[in-house]
Short mmCIF file of C-alpha atoms and ligand atoms in Angstrom, two decimals:
data_model
loop_
_atom_site.label_atom_id
_atom_site.label_comp_id
_atom_site.label_asym_id
_atom_site.label_seq_id
_atom_site.Cartn_x
_atom_site.Cartn_y
_atom_site.Cartn_z
CA MET A 29 85.12 109.72 97.68
CA THR A 30 82.53 111.07 95.43
CA ALA A 31 83.88 114.14 94.55
CA ALA A 32 87.17 112.65 93.39
CA ALA A 33 85.46 109.82 91.14
CA ARG A 34 83.69 112.80 89.36
CA ALA A 35 87.25 114.59 88.95
CA ALA A 36 88.31 111.11 87.78
CA GLY A 37 85.56 110.69 85.31
CA ARG A 38 84.18 107.94 86.90
CA GLU A 39 81.30 107.01 88.52
CA PRO A 40 80.93 107.36 92.22
CA ALA A 41 79.45 104.36 92.74
CA SER A 42 82.37 102.41 91.00
CA VAL A 43 84.43 102.78 94.36
CA THR A 44 84.21 101.91 97.40
CA LEU A 45 85.55 103.61 100.91
CA THR A 46 86.79 101.14 103.20
CA ALA A 47 87.24 102.88 106.29
CA VAL A 48 90.22 101.82 108.25
CA SER A 49 89.05 101.23 111.99
CA LYS A 50 92.30 99.99 113.44
CA THR A 51 93.08 101.51 116.77
CA GLN A 52 89.84 103.33 116.88
CA GLY A 53 87.81 103.46 119.91
CA SER A 54 83.91 102.60 120.56
CA GLU A 55 82.63 106.10 120.31
CA ALA A 56 84.55 106.80 116.80
CA ILE A 57 83.21 103.34 115.53
CA ASP A 58 79.45 104.21 116.41
CA ALA A 59 79.84 107.72 115.12
CA ALA A 60 81.31 105.85 111.67
CA LEU A 61 78.06 103.65 111.48
CA SER A 62 76.04 106.47 112.27
CA ALA A 63 77.23 108.36 109.33
CA GLY A 64 76.27 105.19 107.11
CA LEU A 65 79.85 103.45 106.64
CA ARG A 66 79.27 99.75 106.42
CA VAL A 67 82.58 98.48 104.78
CA PHE A 68 85.25 98.64 107.50
CA GLY A 69 89.51 97.45 107.53
CA GLU A 70 91.53 96.01 110.44
CA ASN A 71 94.93 95.55 110.54
CA ARG A 72 94.47 92.12 113.38
CA VAL A 73 92.50 89.79 113.21
CA GLN A 74 92.19 89.59 116.98
CA GLU A 75 91.61 93.62 117.36
CA ALA A 76 88.68 93.15 114.72
CA GLN A 77 87.33 90.39 116.83
CA GLY A 78 87.17 92.61 119.87
CA ARG A 79 85.34 95.57 117.84
CA TRP A 80 83.38 93.88 115.89
CA THR A 81 81.59 90.48 117.11
CA GLU A 82 79.30 92.15 119.17
CA ARG A 83 78.17 94.85 116.37
CA ARG A 84 78.22 92.41 113.56
CA PRO A 85 74.66 90.63 114.24
CA HIS A 86 73.22 93.99 114.62
CA LEU A 87 74.80 95.09 110.91
CA PRO A 88 73.35 92.76 108.24
CA ASP A 89 75.27 94.69 105.93
CA LEU A 90 78.61 94.92 107.39
CA GLU A 91 81.42 94.26 105.40
CA LEU A 92 85.17 93.38 107.53
CA ARG A 93 87.96 93.60 105.20
CA LEU A 94 91.54 92.00 106.39
CA ILE A 95 94.10 94.37 105.48
CA GLY A 96 96.95 93.35 107.27
CA PRO A 97 99.60 91.18 107.44
CA LEU A 98 98.18 87.21 108.50
CA GLN A 99 100.04 84.49 109.95
CA SER A 100 98.76 81.13 109.07
CA ASN A 101 97.84 80.23 112.64
CA LYS A 102 95.59 82.76 112.64
CA ALA A 103 93.79 82.19 109.30
CA GLU A 104 90.57 80.09 110.53
CA ASP A 105 89.65 83.06 112.43
CA ALA A 106 90.41 85.32 109.85
CA VAL A 107 88.17 83.19 107.47
CA ALA A 108 85.25 82.96 110.56
CA LEU A 109 85.01 86.76 110.85
CA PHE A 110 86.04 88.55 107.60
CA ASP A 111 84.29 88.49 104.31
CA VAL A 112 87.41 90.00 102.18
CA ILE A 113 90.99 88.81 103.42
CA GLU A 114 92.94 91.09 101.53
CA THR A 115 96.59 90.31 101.99
CA LEU A 116 97.53 86.81 100.62
CA ASP A 117 101.02 86.96 100.07
CA ARG A 118 102.63 83.63 99.91
CA GLU A 119 102.02 79.60 99.16
CA LYS A 120 101.65 79.05 102.92
CA LEU A 121 98.65 81.37 103.50
CA VAL A 122 96.74 79.54 100.07
CA GLY A 123 96.73 76.01 102.12
CA ALA A 124 95.85 77.59 105.41
CA ILE A 125 92.81 79.60 103.97
CA ALA A 126 91.57 76.44 102.04
CA ALA A 127 91.51 74.07 105.23
CA ALA A 128 89.89 76.65 106.67
CA GLN A 129 87.28 77.14 104.05
CA ASP A 130 86.96 73.36 104.09
CA LYS A 131 86.26 73.14 108.21
CA LEU A 132 84.14 76.26 108.30
CA GLY A 133 82.07 76.34 105.14
CA ARG A 134 82.57 79.82 104.20
CA ALA A 135 84.76 81.21 101.66
CA PRO A 136 85.69 85.02 101.93
CA ARG A 137 86.64 86.84 98.94
CA VAL A 138 91.02 87.44 98.73
CA LEU A 139 93.14 89.98 97.38
CA VAL A 140 96.62 89.07 96.62
CA GLN A 141 98.75 91.70 97.97
CA VAL A 142 101.71 93.42 95.70
CA ASN A 143 105.14 94.25 97.17
CA THR A 144 104.73 96.67 93.87
CA GLY A 145 107.90 98.64 95.77
CA GLU A 146 109.94 95.13 96.27
CA GLU A 147 110.77 96.49 99.82
CA PRO A 148 112.28 93.77 101.71
CA GLN A 149 110.44 94.80 105.17
CA LYS A 150 107.03 94.79 103.47
CA ALA A 151 104.26 92.24 102.77
CA GLY A 152 103.32 91.22 100.10
CA VAL A 153 104.41 88.93 96.95
CA ALA A 154 106.85 90.28 94.46
CA PRO A 155 105.56 91.46 90.81
CA ARG A 156 106.88 88.71 89.26
CA ASP A 157 105.67 85.81 91.46
CA VAL A 158 102.09 87.19 91.55
CA ASP A 159 100.72 85.24 88.57
CA ALA A 160 101.48 81.87 89.80
CA LEU A 161 100.35 82.54 92.73
CA ILE A 162 96.69 83.65 91.47
CA ALA A 163 96.85 80.45 89.86
CA SER A 164 97.42 78.36 93.07
CA ALA A 165 95.34 80.34 94.81
CA ARG A 166 92.61 79.85 92.64
CA ALA A 167 93.34 76.12 91.80
CA ALA A 168 93.19 75.60 95.62
CA GLY A 169 89.46 76.87 95.83
CA LEU A 170 90.05 80.42 96.85
CA THR A 171 87.73 83.09 95.70
CA VAL A 172 90.76 85.42 94.45
CA LYS A 173 88.90 88.85 93.27
CA GLY A 174 91.65 91.19 92.92
CA LEU A 175 94.77 92.81 93.90
CA MET A 176 96.20 95.09 97.09
CA ALA A 177 98.98 97.13 97.36
CA ILE A 178 100.92 99.70 99.60
CA PRO A 179 103.72 101.83 97.32
CA PRO A 180 106.46 102.62 99.37
CA ALA A 181 105.87 105.98 101.25
CA ASP A 182 108.67 108.06 99.88
CA GLU A 183 108.22 106.90 95.95
CA GLU A 184 105.42 108.71 93.51
CA PRO A 185 102.46 106.03 93.84
CA ILE A 186 101.30 106.36 90.46
CA LEU A 187 103.46 104.50 89.16
CA HIS A 188 103.14 101.58 91.65
CA PHE A 189 99.04 102.15 90.81
CA ALA A 190 99.90 101.53 87.32
CA LEU A 191 101.79 98.49 88.01
CA LEU A 192 99.51 97.43 89.83
CA ALA A 193 96.15 97.89 87.28
CA LYS A 194 98.65 96.11 84.28
CA ILE A 195 98.88 92.90 86.80
CA ALA A 196 95.11 92.30 87.62
CA ALA A 197 94.08 92.95 83.91
CA ARG A 198 96.51 90.48 82.61
CA ASN A 199 95.02 87.80 85.64
CA GLY A 200 91.49 88.70 84.77
CA LEU A 201 90.69 90.51 88.05
CA SER A 202 88.24 93.17 88.54
CA VAL A 203 88.98 94.81 92.46
CA LEU A 204 91.89 97.12 93.22
CA SER A 205 92.19 97.76 96.74
CA MET A 206 94.85 101.12 96.70
CA GLY A 207 94.83 104.48 97.67
CA MET A 208 95.45 105.85 101.55
CA SER A 209 94.82 109.24 103.57
CA GLY A 210 97.18 110.70 101.38
CA ASP A 211 96.82 109.47 97.31
CA TYR A 212 93.43 108.10 97.00
CA GLU A 213 92.95 110.40 94.52
CA ALA A 214 95.52 109.34 92.31
CA ALA A 215 94.40 106.15 93.09
CA ILE A 216 91.09 106.62 91.89
CA ARG A 217 92.67 107.94 88.86
CA LEU A 218 94.32 104.90 88.21
CA GLY A 219 91.32 102.55 88.64
CA ALA A 220 90.95 101.95 92.26
CA THR A 221 87.66 100.07 92.96
CA HIS A 222 88.69 100.27 96.75
CA VAL A 223 90.27 103.04 98.93
CA ARG A 224 91.81 102.23 102.55
CA VAL A 225 91.14 105.29 104.21
CA GLY A 226 91.82 106.18 107.89
CA SER A 227 93.58 109.50 109.22
CA ALA A 228 91.27 111.21 106.89
CA LEU A 229 88.21 109.99 108.21
CA PHE A 230 88.71 109.08 111.75
CA GLY A 231 91.71 112.04 112.36
CA GLU A 232 95.29 110.75 113.76
CA ARG A 233 95.12 107.38 114.64
CA ASN A 234 95.14 106.79 118.85
CA PRO A 235 98.50 105.45 120.00
CA VAL A 236 98.38 102.04 120.04
C1 LIG B 12 96.20 101.88 108.50
C2 LIG B 12 96.44 101.56 106.70
C3 LIG B 12 95.70 102.17 105.77
C4 LIG B 12 95.14 103.67 106.11
O1 LIG B 12 96.18 104.55 106.39
P1 LIG B 12 95.63 106.10 106.54
O2 LIG B 12 97.20 107.07 106.34
O3 LIG B 12 95.69 105.94 107.75
O4 LIG B 12 94.45 106.60 105.35
C5 LIG B 12 95.51 102.18 104.74
N1 LIG B 12 95.89 100.63 104.39
C6 LIG B 12 96.61 99.91 104.94
C7 LIG B 12 96.96 98.37 105.31
C8 LIG B 12 96.95 100.19 106.32
O5 LIG B 12 97.53 99.69 107.46
#
């Protein structure tokens, strides 16, 4: 990560590595913690609870980021566990997160997930609807910090990263979660502040 940041002419400290720990067993998690990693990304609320609830009290500087789709009936669990929810992508979830915040007295930072490729099967708000969703999340009291995207697997990611950066800039947002094992270097060149890396760090995922 440091090398990729330097190669892009950026301060290494301006890019955070989110270790994507989904499906990893205890040994891999403990090894990552021993190596000093403290920022982890998880896809599913329940799986994350199993992996982190007992570890968390011993790790005051741990940061947990939800990077998978969130159902509104899991919003309360997500607000209770995560420091950052990267996958806000619809109005209904704004209300569910706001209600959970009020109830729990805890307000995770929020990123809006953008479906930059407008893929029907993929989560994320369409680019034309992002500004309105950000405005409504802010009005509801959510702490909106930035944007997240997963470009289409079969397209050059650079255009998608550039689009995400442009939408963030016009909305005054500073956090850009983009780039995975295969394309994090390009994402860093295009301004990523957080790259989400799984297989390049842990090796191939265990079968679910
Ligand atoms: C699994 C996952 C990643 C990590 O993917 P790798 O290609 O293994 O680095 C990043 N972001 C999201 C949203 C994921 O689900």
